Amino acid sequence: MLYTGNYFDGKSSVPRPVSLSITEDNLTLYIEEEGKLINWSLINCNIKSLNSSEKIIVSHGKKTNETLEFKETEFPEIAERLLNRESLLSQSYQILKRYNAFQIFAVGLTIIIGSIYIYTQYLSPWIGTQAIKLIPQNVEVKIGDAIIKNFDIEDANSDMTRYLNEFMTACGYQSDYPIHINYIDDEVVNAFALPGGHIIVHQGLIDIMDCSDQLAGLLGHELAHINQRHSMKTLAQSLSSYMVFSVLTGDVAGASSIFLDQASQMNQLANSRSHEKEADIVGHQYMINNKLDPVGLRDLLVKLQQENSMTFDSVEYNLDRGILEFMRTHPSSEKRIEFLDKQATQIAVDQELNNKLDAIWQKLKS
Amino acid sequence: MNDNVKNWLSFHGKGGPYFGIVVINFVLTVITFGLYYPWAKARTREYLWNETEFRESRFIFHGTGKEMFKGFVVAYALLIGTYTFYFWMITSTDLTFIASVGFGVLFLIMLFWFIPFAIFSSWRYRVSRTSWRGIYFSFSGRFSEYYKIYLKFFFISFVTFGLGISWFRVALQKYLISHTHIGSLDLGFKGKGEDLFMINFLGLILSYITIGLYIPVFTKNRFNFTVDNTLISDDISTLPLKSHLTGGKMFGIMIGNFFLLLFTLGLAFPFTYMRYMKALFDYVELPEGINYDNIEQDENYYNKATGDELLDIMDIDLDF
């Protein structure tokens, strides 16, 4: 028996055994039982089984539904000829047949990990930068205003809040956003910035500081986060990652719920290292511009390290500090200090401004 | 073809090639920012369909990425709409009341329109894009009818505090299956809500008591419920399908898969998925007494498949 292929005429499921031969332009099917020859022009042949491991299914024409099914191993040269006519993309799927499971697994894993790396390192930050160009500043301010309501901040008229804002104004940093310093009276050693102008400072962090320069350094750093729109960039990045993730898993509905979580917990989005570094550089520059001693930020980082506490901007609220440190220890803290050391420049400090800040600082500490 | 060919389905998919498809799909989807997804889905389905065999012939999935792209765009428009709406809600804080009413309306639309619509059109799409030996499957259901059943049973489930959900599922399943045709053959469904209710009831209780050991049996029961109650008929007779899947076999598959996933941190999922599909399909037997070698093409299949294009666009995977 020569034939093992089956031909179906598109009108019924009756199998008709055929023998096959192929020429330059044609595929010929010979139905021995009926003594009938069928000629298919290769141009009109479509492989319908690109991913199949054993059987090749070929259809002919758009309206006839005629199909041919045969085992690849029985007519390998015909299979190859047909497959070579397919698009490069289809062939890339077809190549998989030639390798064993382990080879595919090893190569595939490398490719997946590689593309995740490229995505998170290069693509995602780029998307973040592009996406925030579309978000107007006033929307950012509104988002910040909405988020701040979730925090247990002291009233704007409370002494501490007033002193902190007075201090900020005295520093004279520039910003396009309406800046509000908010104060929370608890032990947490932390401070962070929300999009659109809100900075939150905890008493725990003020307790650690021992001079006005450090507070000026902290505020400069946080202001830099705001002016550079870091939270919005982070949000756009994680959003785009979730979009891609949801597409890959087909979980479109899930993505929206994850996103809602994400947006409502924006305070918990830790800034990336590159954002921290940028905020250090920019904040440092603010201090120099305003003739403040730029060593303040560095000193604060050193203090925090000594306290064996976490650096500010790693944010977590209700967790016990011990667990928190374990989870969120900022490994780059040393590098940040090292970096700020290199930046250190001798500048003429504005003594008058310094005295003014010291006076407010005394009120804050009392 | 000789007559002792068994009327069993068989699944030939293998983890290696499937993993490869997953990888190619993954890379192309990422570098196109997700736009390749519908094409990726088409490739995956082509593979699954092609690797399923009945009487020495494979199934074909004819759906294309281009077709599914439309549904994809609609789904994404909805998603982005939800995002925009959410942003609007949190930023216009003085409109909290209106915003929450709006959100409620959106939720109701999702529940009462989008979900049944998606299930219905997804089934319709898959069926109409499937063929075997050149014979097309077709679907003759109408959304208006389906939707009436959906609303009726939704209401029943609601007033019975969810107890009616088994009847709900059976009614929807029955509608979809019994309006599906394979050329000149028709499918039917004879399952009853009370039977599914017992399966679910026992399944929940026993899974709980046995700390999950009963889950494979539960899964098997639910699968067999669908298969054993599905009918196939030609001009002469109407006969049920038969699943030979046992709890023991299912247990073996699930335990094996569990450890495979555990030791590979989930990376073996293409392999476990193939094992699972094989477990389900390899034990399905179609009834003797139907002449599968002489099914006629239903000449109207093409009209049925594309009669209402709007309904075809929403092809979303929903586990139902």
XYZ file of C-alpha atoms in Angstrom:
686
model
C 0.000 0.000 0.000
C 1.477 3.272 -1.073
C -1.100 5.531 0.415
C -1.693 6.480 3.973
C -3.005 9.965 3.430
C -6.703 10.691 3.626
C -8.579 13.050 1.372
C -11.886 14.639 2.370
C -13.968 16.328 -0.279
C -15.468 19.004 1.989
C -18.972 17.672 1.469
C -18.827 14.681 3.771
C -16.516 13.029 6.272
C -15.966 9.950 4.113
C -12.230 9.184 4.197
C -10.655 8.517 0.818
C -7.182 6.987 0.999
C -4.787 8.692 -1.384
C -1.218 8.429 -2.577
C 0.661 11.667 -2.972
C 3.248 13.164 -5.266
C 4.576 16.662 -5.565
C 6.021 18.648 -8.444
C 7.333 22.178 -8.706
C 3.890 23.759 -8.724
C 1.436 20.991 -7.947
C 0.432 18.496 -5.346
C -1.183 15.433 -6.886
C -3.578 13.195 -4.974
C -4.450 9.816 -6.425
C -7.590 8.119 -5.124
C -6.942 4.502 -6.037
C -10.400 3.174 -5.169
C -11.999 5.523 -7.631
C -9.048 5.738 -9.979
C -9.296 9.494 -9.721
C -6.510 12.093 -9.903
C -6.760 15.444 -8.123
C -4.324 18.232 -8.882
C -3.824 20.988 -6.367
C -1.841 24.028 -7.279
C 0.563 24.713 -4.420
C -0.353 28.406 -4.442
C -3.827 27.504 -3.217
C -2.674 25.059 -0.563
C -2.801 26.090 3.067
C -1.332 24.116 5.900
C -3.821 23.981 8.702
C -1.688 22.166 11.208
C 1.353 24.338 11.745
C 1.919 23.326 15.291
C 0.950 19.735 15.036
C 3.675 17.321 15.862
C 2.749 14.399 13.662
C -0.004 15.101 11.224
C -0.079 17.586 8.412
C -3.441 18.890 7.339
C -3.673 20.774 4.060
C -6.701 22.623 2.797
C -7.222 23.690 -0.769
C -8.937 26.825 -1.912
C -11.055 29.186 0.108
C -14.512 27.920 -0.703
C -14.175 24.190 -1.217
C -13.256 22.894 2.262
C -11.346 20.062 0.637
C -8.711 18.748 2.991
C -5.865 16.308 2.979
C -4.437 14.727 6.080
C -1.238 12.711 6.242
C 1.504 11.743 8.629
C 4.618 13.814 8.336
C 6.816 10.758 8.650
C 5.158 9.122 5.637
C 5.753 12.003 3.251
C 8.533 14.042 4.822
C 9.673 15.705 1.594
C 6.133 16.826 0.759
C 5.699 18.133 4.274
C 8.931 20.073 4.004
C 8.058 21.588 0.644
C 4.697 22.746 1.952
C 6.129 24.098 5.175
C 8.788 26.092 3.358
C 6.054 27.977 1.597
C 4.682 29.269 4.856
C 5.541 32.644 6.390
C 8.663 33.089 8.465
C 6.529 33.503 11.566
C 4.715 30.240 10.981
C 7.999 28.514 10.337
C 9.372 29.755 13.632
C 6.621 27.804 15.351
C 7.309 24.845 13.123
C 10.984 24.690 14.085
C 9.912 23.501 17.515
C 9.341 20.025 16.191
C 13.031 19.461 15.686
C 14.066 19.820 19.300
C 13.352 17.782 22.366
C 11.483 18.988 25.406
C 14.587 19.690 27.445
C 16.235 21.796 24.736
C 13.095 23.847 24.239
C 12.707 24.286 27.959
C 16.292 25.475 28.472
C 16.327 27.899 25.554
C 12.811 29.083 26.275
C 13.569 29.798 29.892
C 16.627 31.829 28.949
C 14.609 33.839 26.467
C 11.809 34.482 28.950
C 14.144 35.577 31.711
C 16.121 37.707 29.273
C 13.069 39.467 27.971
C 11.739 40.089 31.467
C 15.091 41.660 32.317
C 15.100 43.884 29.248
C 11.521 44.827 29.905
C 11.971 45.843 33.519
C 15.355 47.513 33.016
C 14.785 49.461 29.842
C 11.300 49.283 28.406
C 9.230 49.863 31.500
C 11.087 53.027 32.685
C 10.821 54.406 29.175
C 7.072 53.777 29.146
C 6.791 55.526 32.514
C 8.586 58.597 31.220
C 6.473 58.749 28.085
C 3.185 58.095 29.849
C 3.486 60.889 32.394
C 3.871 63.435 29.639
C 0.202 62.765 28.987
C -0.882 63.468 32.548
C -1.396 67.179 33.245
C -0.039 68.654 36.476
C -3.439 69.569 37.850
C -4.582 65.962 37.580
C -1.509 64.936 39.512
C -2.357 67.483 42.211
C -5.904 66.135 42.413
C -4.669 62.579 42.735
C -2.342 63.632 45.551
C -5.180 65.465 47.290
C -7.347 62.361 47.072
C -4.646 60.074 48.430
C -3.681 62.282 51.364
C -7.149 61.761 52.805
C -6.226 58.168 53.582
C -3.570 59.248 56.043
C -3.978 60.099 59.649
C -2.279 63.463 59.342
C -2.510 66.251 61.876
C -4.661 69.249 61.199
C -3.105 71.912 58.979
C -3.329 74.367 61.885
C -1.492 72.199 64.371
C 1.796 73.604 65.637
C 4.008 70.929 64.133
C 2.392 71.175 60.706
C 2.714 74.940 60.765
C 6.374 74.844 61.819
C 7.210 72.281 59.142
C 5.570 74.365 56.424
C 7.244 77.484 57.771
C 10.546 75.639 57.588
C 9.874 74.562 54.007
C 8.983 78.081 52.940
C 12.111 79.415 54.611
C 14.284 76.954 52.685
C 13.060 78.725 49.562
C 13.046 75.691 47.243
C 11.330 76.180 43.906
C 8.414 74.071 42.708
C 5.574 74.274 40.211
C 3.382 72.332 42.615
C 1.557 73.643 45.671
C 3.717 72.179 48.415
C 2.156 71.009 51.685
C 4.104 69.364 54.456
C 1.943 66.976 56.462
C 2.812 65.654 59.856
C 2.007 62.358 61.534
C 2.694 62.006 65.225
C 3.974 58.453 65.566
C 7.159 56.448 65.961
C 7.583 55.426 62.374
C 10.965 56.488 61.025
C 9.825 57.666 57.656
C 9.015 60.463 55.287
C 7.777 60.387 51.712
C 6.241 62.377 48.929
C 2.936 61.897 47.145
C 2.333 63.052 43.594
C 1.335 66.664 43.177
C 2.902 68.334 46.203
C 2.214 66.525 49.473
C 5.135 65.531 51.677
C 4.493 63.441 54.763
C 6.917 63.480 57.695
C 6.624 61.216 60.728
C 7.673 62.253 64.221
C 9.928 59.187 64.387
C 12.148 60.656 61.717
C 12.274 64.086 63.317
C 13.380 62.394 66.544
C 16.415 60.991 64.799
C 17.552 64.276 63.285
C 19.743 66.537 65.316
C 20.095 69.705 63.278
C 18.176 71.852 60.824
C 20.452 70.956 57.894
C 19.220 67.402 57.997
C 15.600 68.447 57.771
C 16.455 70.832 54.944
C 18.205 67.958 53.197
C 15.250 65.631 53.667
C 12.766 68.177 52.362
C 14.953 68.944 49.365
C 15.120 65.238 48.567
C 11.356 64.763 48.881
C 10.673 67.889 46.850
C 12.908 66.472 44.148
C 10.665 63.357 44.041
C 7.676 65.629 43.514
C 9.269 67.898 40.926
C 10.629 64.927 38.995
C 7.157 63.289 39.173
C 8.603 60.031 40.457
C 5.394 58.574 41.905
C 3.550 59.093 38.659
C 6.359 57.459 36.731
C 6.328 54.496 39.077
C 2.574 54.212 38.787
C 2.688 54.352 34.996
C 5.429 51.713 34.970
C 3.665 49.288 37.205
C 0.463 49.871 35.310
C 2.125 49.052 32.013
C 3.673 45.952 33.542
C 0.285 44.805 34.738
C -1.187 45.467 31.330
C 1.433 43.270 29.690
C 1.082 40.654 32.386
C -2.672 40.584 32.064
C -2.438 40.268 28.314
C -0.021 37.370 28.628
C -2.215 35.532 31.043
C -5.441 36.566 29.363
C -6.640 37.971 32.640
C -7.999 41.331 31.580
C -10.541 41.550 34.375
C -7.919 40.693 36.964
C -5.654 43.458 35.756
C -8.199 46.112 36.497
C -8.647 44.934 40.057
C -4.899 44.796 40.602
C -4.666 48.276 39.226
C -7.307 49.582 41.581
C -5.368 48.149 44.514
C -2.226 49.675 43.198
C -3.639 53.153 42.831
C -5.254 53.137 46.241
C -1.989 52.147 47.861
C 0.182 54.563 46.031
C 1.882 55.444 49.274
C 3.321 51.969 49.335
C 5.018 52.166 45.996
C 8.652 52.238 46.908
C 10.719 54.469 44.727
C 13.222 52.730 42.526
C 16.919 53.131 43.125
C 17.355 55.288 40.099
C 14.611 57.573 41.373
C 16.302 57.761 44.781
C 19.574 58.614 43.203
C 18.016 61.279 41.062
C 16.240 62.753 44.077
C 19.567 62.785 45.956
C 21.291 64.641 43.132
C 18.494 67.114 42.529
C 17.824 67.683 46.237
C 21.528 68.230 46.741
C 21.484 70.846 43.993
C 18.503 72.632 45.584
C 20.514 73.047 48.767
C 23.531 74.406 46.967
C 21.358 76.808 44.988
C 19.857 78.168 48.189
C 23.202 78.356 49.968
C 22.351 75.650 52.471
C 24.969 73.223 53.691
C 24.413 70.218 51.373
C 25.986 67.844 53.845
C 22.632 67.699 55.685
C 21.151 64.945 53.552
C 24.289 62.875 53.798
C 24.377 63.270 57.577
C 20.770 62.170 57.809
C 21.474 59.022 55.816
C 24.432 58.259 58.064
C 22.266 58.739 61.148
C 19.629 56.472 59.758
C 22.196 53.842 59.039
C 23.565 54.139 62.550
C 20.092 53.794 63.944
C 20.019 50.579 62.004
C 16.804 51.838 60.655
C 15.612 52.023 57.168
C 16.087 54.960 54.949
C 13.118 57.152 54.373
C 10.992 56.411 51.346
C 10.737 52.760 52.158
C 7.233 52.952 53.280
C 5.221 50.535 55.285
C 2.888 51.486 57.978
C 1.316 49.103 60.307
C 4.051 46.562 60.407
C 6.243 46.193 63.358
C 9.587 47.876 62.795
C 11.538 44.665 63.170
C 9.764 42.894 60.343
C 9.894 46.033 58.355
C 13.652 46.271 58.480
C 13.978 42.681 57.498
C 11.760 43.158 54.489
C 12.747 46.523 53.307
C 16.347 47.088 54.240
C 17.677 49.437 51.681
C 20.887 47.881 50.432
C 21.892 50.917 48.491
C 22.019 53.181 51.541
C 25.795 52.930 51.762
C 26.170 53.691 48.104
C 24.013 56.749 48.481
C 26.220 58.091 51.263
C 29.313 57.321 49.246
C 27.824 59.093 46.271
C 26.845 62.175 48.280
C 30.362 62.276 49.729
C 31.730 62.577 46.224
C 29.330 65.379 45.459
C 30.390 67.328 48.519
C 31.392 70.842 47.600
C 32.512 73.686 49.745
C 30.024 76.470 49.417
C 29.511 79.756 51.177
C 26.623 79.008 53.484
C 24.005 81.723 53.896
C 24.369 82.312 57.632
C 21.274 84.462 57.941
C 19.087 81.773 56.359
C 20.699 79.183 58.559
C 19.856 81.100 61.678
C 16.281 81.479 60.547
C 15.973 77.723 59.936
C 17.598 76.979 63.276
C 15.018 79.135 65.023
C 12.145 77.165 63.455
C 14.020 73.941 64.156
C 14.166 74.801 67.844
C 10.387 75.236 67.876
C 9.977 71.877 66.134
C 12.143 70.107 68.617
C 10.650 71.667 71.726
C -10.684 3.067 7.101
C -11.403 -0.103 9.036
C -14.283 -0.495 11.392
C -12.344 -1.354 14.492
C -11.081 2.179 14.840
C -12.132 3.160 18.315
C -14.529 6.003 18.804
C -12.360 7.541 21.492
C -10.874 10.980 21.422
C -7.146 11.139 21.954
C -4.911 14.036 22.840
C -1.353 14.120 21.520
C -0.076 17.457 22.827
C 3.378 17.409 24.400
C 4.979 19.724 26.914
C 8.079 20.510 24.840
C 6.447 21.906 21.702
C 3.780 23.580 23.800
C 6.399 25.260 25.941
C 8.050 26.476 22.740
C 4.775 28.009 21.565
C 4.373 29.672 24.936
C 7.888 31.120 24.648
C 7.469 32.465 21.119
C 4.094 33.900 22.066
C 5.540 35.443 25.199
C 8.397 37.171 23.417
C 6.258 38.483 20.563
C 3.564 39.671 22.950
C 6.056 41.553 25.087
C 7.880 43.249 22.228
C 4.603 44.345 20.646
C 3.326 45.713 23.972
C 0.617 43.082 24.044
C -0.746 43.626 20.552
C 0.341 40.167 19.422
C -1.876 38.529 22.030
C -4.790 37.580 19.727
C -2.380 35.967 17.279
C -0.700 34.171 20.139
C -4.068 32.875 21.250
C -4.810 31.650 17.725
C -1.502 29.736 17.681
C -2.165 28.141 21.032
C -5.604 27.032 19.955
C -4.363 25.727 16.626
C -2.002 23.547 18.608
C -4.615 22.271 21.056
C -7.138 21.554 18.318
C -4.546 19.909 16.046
C -3.375 17.621 18.777
C -6.873 16.297 19.420
C -7.714 13.307 17.297
C -10.856 11.346 16.550
C -10.922 8.341 14.250
C -7.423 9.100 12.998
C -8.302 12.663 12.019
C -7.298 15.844 13.788
C -9.401 18.876 14.588
C -8.649 22.264 13.054
C -9.083 25.692 14.572
C -9.765 28.222 11.823
C -9.923 31.345 13.975
C -7.357 34.011 13.194
C -5.566 36.628 15.222
C -7.065 39.255 12.985
C -10.595 38.204 13.931
C -9.830 37.988 17.611
C -8.062 41.332 17.545
C -11.453 43.032 17.303
C -12.668 41.464 20.533
C -9.333 42.262 22.097
C -9.710 45.940 21.226
C -13.206 46.009 22.697
C -12.027 44.314 25.890
C -9.187 46.791 26.194
C -11.430 49.745 25.520
C -13.539 48.554 28.431
C -10.470 48.165 30.589
C -9.125 51.614 29.782
C -12.617 53.016 30.247
C -12.638 51.544 33.733
C -9.242 53.090 34.493
C -10.296 56.482 33.228
C -13.467 56.235 35.194
C -11.555 55.316 38.318
C -9.197 58.257 37.930
C -12.088 60.558 37.365
C -13.699 59.190 40.489
C -10.731 59.684 42.786
C -9.873 63.089 41.382
C -13.322 64.631 41.443
C -13.742 64.150 45.143
C -16.690 66.499 45.394
C -18.676 64.157 43.161
C -18.371 61.102 45.391
C -22.064 60.290 45.329
C -22.447 60.536 41.564
C -19.219 58.610 41.138
C -20.336 55.722 43.307
C -23.685 55.571 41.534
C -21.820 55.511 38.234
C -19.586 52.761 39.503
C -22.604 50.743 40.572
C -24.172 51.128 37.146
C -20.935 50.000 35.499
C -20.857 46.964 37.765
C -24.435 46.058 36.905
C -23.759 46.396 33.203
C -20.799 44.067 33.596
C -22.839 41.544 35.527
C -26.014 41.635 33.500
C -24.770 42.176 30.034
C -21.075 41.789 29.495
C -20.550 38.412 31.155
C -23.363 36.510 29.403
C -22.463 38.228 26.170
C -18.843 37.216 26.477
C -19.628 33.582 27.348
C -22.120 33.280 24.549
C -20.050 34.834 21.814
C -16.907 33.078 22.920
C -18.632 29.704 22.602
C -20.170 30.687 19.307
C -16.834 31.810 17.971
C -14.955 28.688 18.951
C -17.607 26.362 17.617
C -17.925 28.099 14.273
C -14.137 28.091 13.796
C -13.731 24.369 14.381
C -13.675 21.647 11.769
C -12.931 17.949 11.527
C -12.288 16.207 8.213
C -13.322 19.398 6.502
C -16.728 19.299 8.200
C -17.452 22.535 10.033
C -19.039 22.813 13.444
C -21.802 25.352 13.624
C -23.875 27.110 16.213
C -27.540 28.019 15.787
C -28.213 29.724 19.123
C -29.454 33.291 19.451
C -28.243 35.684 22.071
C -31.738 36.990 22.838
C -32.878 33.480 23.817
C -29.725 32.755 25.748
C -30.042 36.057 27.544
C -33.579 35.298 28.679
C -32.374 32.035 30.222
C -29.492 33.859 31.832
C -31.747 36.467 33.455
C -34.301 33.896 34.595
C -31.776 31.634 36.278
C -29.797 34.529 37.603
C -32.928 35.677 39.367
C -33.593 32.155 40.719
C -30.031 31.872 42.006
C -30.352 35.262 43.602
C -33.580 34.566 45.504
C -32.337 31.118 46.603
C -29.143 32.659 47.963
C -26.975 30.905 45.414
C -28.460 27.426 45.880
C -29.850 27.568 42.354
C -26.445 28.080 40.792
C -26.178 24.461 39.635
C -29.441 24.806 37.706
C -28.141 28.112 36.358
C -25.007 26.469 34.974
C -26.863 23.498 33.539
C -29.423 25.700 31.780
C -26.702 27.780 30.116
C -24.640 24.733 29.213
C -27.684 23.024 27.786
C -28.491 25.976 25.579
C -24.965 26.254 24.195
C -24.411 22.532 23.607
C -27.824 21.765 22.167
C -27.458 24.506 19.560
C -24.131 23.134 18.393
C -23.900 21.009 15.266
C -21.172 19.026 13.599
C -22.151 19.166 9.962
C -25.305 17.058 9.757
C -24.950 15.770 13.332
C -26.593 17.586 16.218
C -25.473 17.823 19.797
C -27.756 17.803 22.790
C -27.538 17.914 26.548
C -29.590 15.943 29.065
C -27.923 17.010 32.315
C -30.134 18.041 35.204
C -29.542 20.774 37.712
C -30.219 18.480 40.659
C -27.473 16.079 39.562
C -24.929 18.852 39.294
C -26.173 20.190 42.600
C -25.419 16.842 44.273
C -21.972 16.712 42.682
C -21.188 20.225 43.891
C -22.719 19.679 47.292
C -20.814 16.439 47.946
C -17.713 17.922 46.360
C -17.628 20.896 48.668
C -18.373 18.924 51.826
C -16.019 16.034 51.100
C -13.195 18.264 49.841
C -13.423 20.097 53.106
C -13.533 16.958 55.261
C -10.675 15.234 53.417
C -8.539 18.397 53.399
C -8.626 18.582 49.623
C -7.963 14.916 48.827
C -11.415 14.671 47.307
C -10.741 17.493 44.825
C -9.582 15.165 41.989
C -12.778 13.136 42.334
C -14.795 16.351 42.379
C -13.042 17.570 39.220
C -13.595 14.197 37.581
C -17.282 14.223 38.524
C -17.833 17.649 37.055
C -16.050 16.757 33.835
C -17.897 13.469 33.514
C -21.182 15.221 34.203
C -20.656 17.370 31.130
C -19.437 14.539 28.908
C -21.880 11.829 29.948
C -24.832 14.168 29.527
C -23.837 15.336 26.086
C -25.829 13.702 23.319
C -25.013 13.271 19.697
C -27.612 12.485 17.100
C -27.932 11.723 13.430
C -31.170 11.186 11.492
C -31.841 7.881 13.214
C -30.584 7.822 16.771
C -29.625 10.039 19.693
C -26.882 8.653 21.924
C -24.823 9.909 24.856
C -21.055 10.334 25.014
C -19.159 8.427 27.666
C -16.232 9.498 29.801
C -13.999 6.737 31.177
C -12.085 9.094 33.427
C -11.840 7.769 36.976
C -11.074 9.476 40.250
C -7.874 7.445 40.575
C -6.543 8.608 37.198
C -7.425 12.187 37.975
C -5.779 11.882 41.349
C -2.541 10.639 39.766
C -2.504 13.514 37.289
C -3.227 16.169 39.876
C -0.694 14.931 42.411
C 1.964 14.635 39.698
C 1.203 18.101 38.426
C 1.279 19.516 41.904
C 4.814 18.299 42.519
C 5.983 19.197 39.027
C 4.843 22.759 39.580
C 6.229 22.867 43.063
C 9.719 21.733 42.111
C 9.958 23.957 39.047
C 8.419 26.984 40.753
C 5.549 26.817 38.311
C 7.693 26.788 35.183
C 6.532 23.327 34.227
C 3.051 24.685 33.579
C 3.068 23.847 29.834
C 3.907 20.253 30.748
C 1.316 19.990 33.493
C -1.290 21.578 31.248
C -0.654 18.979 28.542
C -0.884 16.193 31.127
C -4.172 17.599 32.315
C -5.623 17.956 28.812
C -4.574 14.412 28.032
C -6.260 13.188 31.188
C -9.501 14.798 30.144
C -9.622 14.006 26.452
C -8.092 10.560 26.289
C -11.016 9.036 28.144
C -13.872 10.439 26.118
C -15.729 7.888 24.017
C -18.266 8.831 21.400
C -21.183 6.427 20.988
C -21.147 3.616 18.485
C -24.175 3.587 16.246
C -23.467 6.943 14.711
C -21.803 6.857 11.327
C -18.904 9.255 11.756
C -17.514 8.346 8.363
C -20.440 9.848 6.556
C -21.234 13.162 8.164
C -22.465 15.655 5.629
C -21.423 19.253 5.485
C -24.173 21.611 6.535
C -24.154 24.001 3.624
C -25.431 26.795 5.804
C -22.566 26.572 8.262
C -20.868 29.587 6.797
C -23.954 31.750 7.204
C -24.449 30.538 10.716
C -20.867 31.255 11.586
C -20.844 34.825 10.433
C -24.524 35.721 10.558
C -24.093 38.217 13.307
C -20.576 39.517 13.251
C -21.004 41.738 16.230
C -21.469 38.710 18.428
C -18.328 37.080 17.179
C -15.933 39.742 18.235
C -16.052 39.101 21.912
C -13.951 36.033 22.278
C -12.787 36.070 25.824
C -11.618 33.087 27.792
C -13.957 32.517 30.647
C -13.903 29.419 32.714
C -17.425 28.153 32.523
